[in-house]
Coordinates of C-alpha atoms in Angstrom, one line a residue:
X1 CA 58.3 -12.0 -83.3
X2 CA 57.7 -13.2 -79.7
X3 CA 59.9 -12.6 -76.7
X4 CA 60.2 -15.3 -74.1
X5 CA 62.2 -15.5 -70.8
X6 CA 65.1 -18.0 -70.5
X7 CA 66.2 -18.7 -66.9
X8 CA 69.5 -20.3 -65.7
X9 CA 69.7 -22.5 -62.6
X10 CA 72.4 -24.2 -60.7
X11 CA 70.9 -27.7 -60.3
X12 CA 67.4 -26.7 -59.3
X13 CA 65.9 -26.4 -62.8
X14 CA 63.9 -29.6 -62.9
X15 CA 62.4 -29.0 -59.4
X16 CA 61.6 -25.4 -60.2
X17 CA 59.9 -26.3 -63.5
X18 CA 57.9 -29.2 -62.0
X19 CA 56.6 -26.6 -59.5
X20 CA 55.8 -24.1 -62.2
X21 CA 53.9 -26.7 -64.2
X22 CA 51.8 -27.4 -61.0
X23 CA 51.2 -23.6 -60.6
X24 CA 50.6 -22.6 -64.2
X25 CA 49.5 -25.8 -65.9
X26 CA 50.7 -26.2 -69.5
X27 CA 53.0 -28.7 -71.1
X28 CA 56.5 -29.4 -69.9
X29 CA 59.3 -30.7 -72.1
X30 CA 62.6 -31.5 -70.5
X31 CA 66.0 -32.7 -71.8
X32 CA 69.0 -33.6 -69.7
X33 CA 72.6 -33.2 -70.8
X34 CA 72.8 -37.1 -70.8
X35 CA 69.9 -37.2 -73.3
X36 CA 71.5 -35.0 -75.9
X37 CA 71.6 -36.6 -79.4
X38 CA 75.1 -35.1 -79.6
X39 CA 77.9 -35.7 -77.1
X40 CA 78.1 -32.8 -74.6
X41 CA 81.5 -32.7 -73.0
X42 CA 80.6 -32.3 -69.4
X43 CA 81.6 -34.1 -66.2
X44 CA 79.5 -37.1 -65.2
X45 CA 78.2 -35.3 -62.1
X46 CA 76.4 -32.8 -64.3
X47 CA 74.9 -35.1 -66.9
X48 CA 71.6 -35.4 -65.1
X49 CA 71.2 -31.7 -65.0
X50 CA 68.7 -30.0 -67.3
X51 CA 70.1 -29.1 -70.7
X52 CA 66.8 -27.4 -71.8
X53 CA 63.3 -27.2 -70.4
X54 CA 60.3 -25.5 -71.9
X55 CA 57.0 -24.9 -70.2
X56 CA 54.3 -24.0 -72.7
X57 CA 51.2 -22.3 -71.4
X58 CA 48.8 -21.4 -74.2
X59 CA 51.1 -19.4 -76.6
X60 CA 53.5 -18.4 -73.9
X61 CA 56.8 -20.1 -73.2
X62 CA 59.1 -20.1 -70.1
X63 CA 62.4 -21.8 -70.8
X64 CA 65.5 -22.6 -68.7
X65 CA 68.5 -24.8 -68.2
X66 CA 71.0 -25.8 -65.5
X67 CA 74.5 -24.5 -65.7
X68 CA 77.6 -26.8 -65.8
X69 CA 81.2 -25.6 -65.6
X70 CA 81.9 -26.7 -69.2
X71 CA 78.9 -24.8 -70.5
X72 CA 79.5 -21.2 -69.4
X73 CA 80.4 -19.0 -66.6
X74 CA 79.6 -19.9 -63.0
X75 CA 76.0 -19.4 -61.9
X76 CA 75.5 -16.2 -60.0
X77 CA 71.8 -16.2 -59.5
X78 CA 69.1 -14.4 -61.5
X79 CA 69.7 -10.7 -61.2
X80 CA 68.3 -7.5 -62.6
X81 CA 65.0 -8.8 -63.9
X82 CA 61.7 -10.2 -62.9
X83 CA 59.2 -12.5 -64.6
X84 CA 56.0 -10.4 -64.8
X85 CA 52.6 -12.2 -64.7
X86 CA 49.6 -10.2 -66.0
X87 CA 46.4 -11.7 -64.5
X88 CA 42.8 -10.6 -65.0
X89 CA 41.3 -11.3 -61.6
X90 CA 42.1 -10.9 -58.0
X91 CA 41.5 -14.6 -57.0
X92 CA 44.1 -15.7 -59.6
X93 CA 46.5 -13.0 -58.4
X94 CA 46.1 -14.3 -54.8
X95 CA 46.6 -17.9 -55.9
X96 CA 49.8 -17.1 -57.8
X97 CA 51.1 -15.0 -54.9
X98 CA 50.5 -17.8 -52.4
X99 CA 52.0 -20.5 -54.6
X100 CA 55.1 -18.5 -55.7
X101 CA 55.9 -16.9 -52.4
X102 CA 55.9 -20.3 -50.5
X103 CA 59.4 -20.8 -49.2
X104 CA 60.6 -17.6 -50.9
X105 CA 60.9 -14.0 -49.9
X106 CA 58.4 -11.2 -50.5
X107 CA 59.6 -7.7 -51.4
X108 CA 56.1 -6.2 -51.8
X109 CA 53.0 -8.0 -50.5
X110 CA 50.0 -8.4 -52.8
X111 CA 48.1 -5.2 -52.5
X112 CA 46.1 -2.5 -54.3
X113 CA 48.3 0.2 -55.8
X114 CA 47.5 3.4 -57.8
X115 CA 48.2 1.4 -61.1
X116 CA 46.8 -2.0 -60.2
X117 CA 43.9 -3.7 -58.5
X118 CA 46.6 -6.0 -57.1
X119 CA 50.4 -6.0 -57.4
X120 CA 53.2 -7.9 -55.7
X121 CA 56.9 -8.5 -56.0
X122 CA 58.6 -11.7 -54.6
X123 CA 61.4 -14.1 -55.2
X124 CA 60.5 -17.7 -55.1
X125 CA 62.3 -20.5 -53.3
X126 CA 64.4 -21.2 -56.5
X127 CA 65.7 -17.6 -56.6
X128 CA 63.5 -16.4 -59.5
X129 CA 62.1 -12.9 -59.1
X130 CA 58.4 -12.5 -60.0
X131 CA 55.9 -9.6 -60.3
X132 CA 52.2 -10.2 -60.2
X133 CA 50.1 -7.5 -61.8
X134 CA 46.3 -7.4 -61.9
X135 CA 45.1 -4.1 -63.4
X136 CA 41.5 -5.1 -63.8
X137 CA 39.3 -7.6 -61.9
X138 CA 37.3 -9.3 -64.6
X139 CA 34.9 -10.6 -61.9
X140 CA 34.1 -7.1 -60.8
X141 CA 31.8 -6.3 -63.8

């Protein structure tokens, strides 16, 4: 069994995942409601929203979709969780921190803690909460 995060957006899914593909690399697969092989009963104004997107990085997946009124409750943001990134060197932690915090808000700046060489908490410009955790710097020998 594997556990993967699935995020919900309110019209920003495609922009967010294009940015995540830039940051993390990997393969991006995206389907809009309009592209569904089965008819999805939603208003025309929502048909270009993302029905499902998957970013595959190695054997890890990050998945998401946009909400539409006919497909569930109203979007209330991403609450009560964070996507946690475990990195193995300080330069990568710094790169991820800079990229993800751009246009977002920082709850805890990237810094050394008693449990990590570097740790940060932030919310990106798309409203996704992230934690960056580097417990060992593989470049430190």
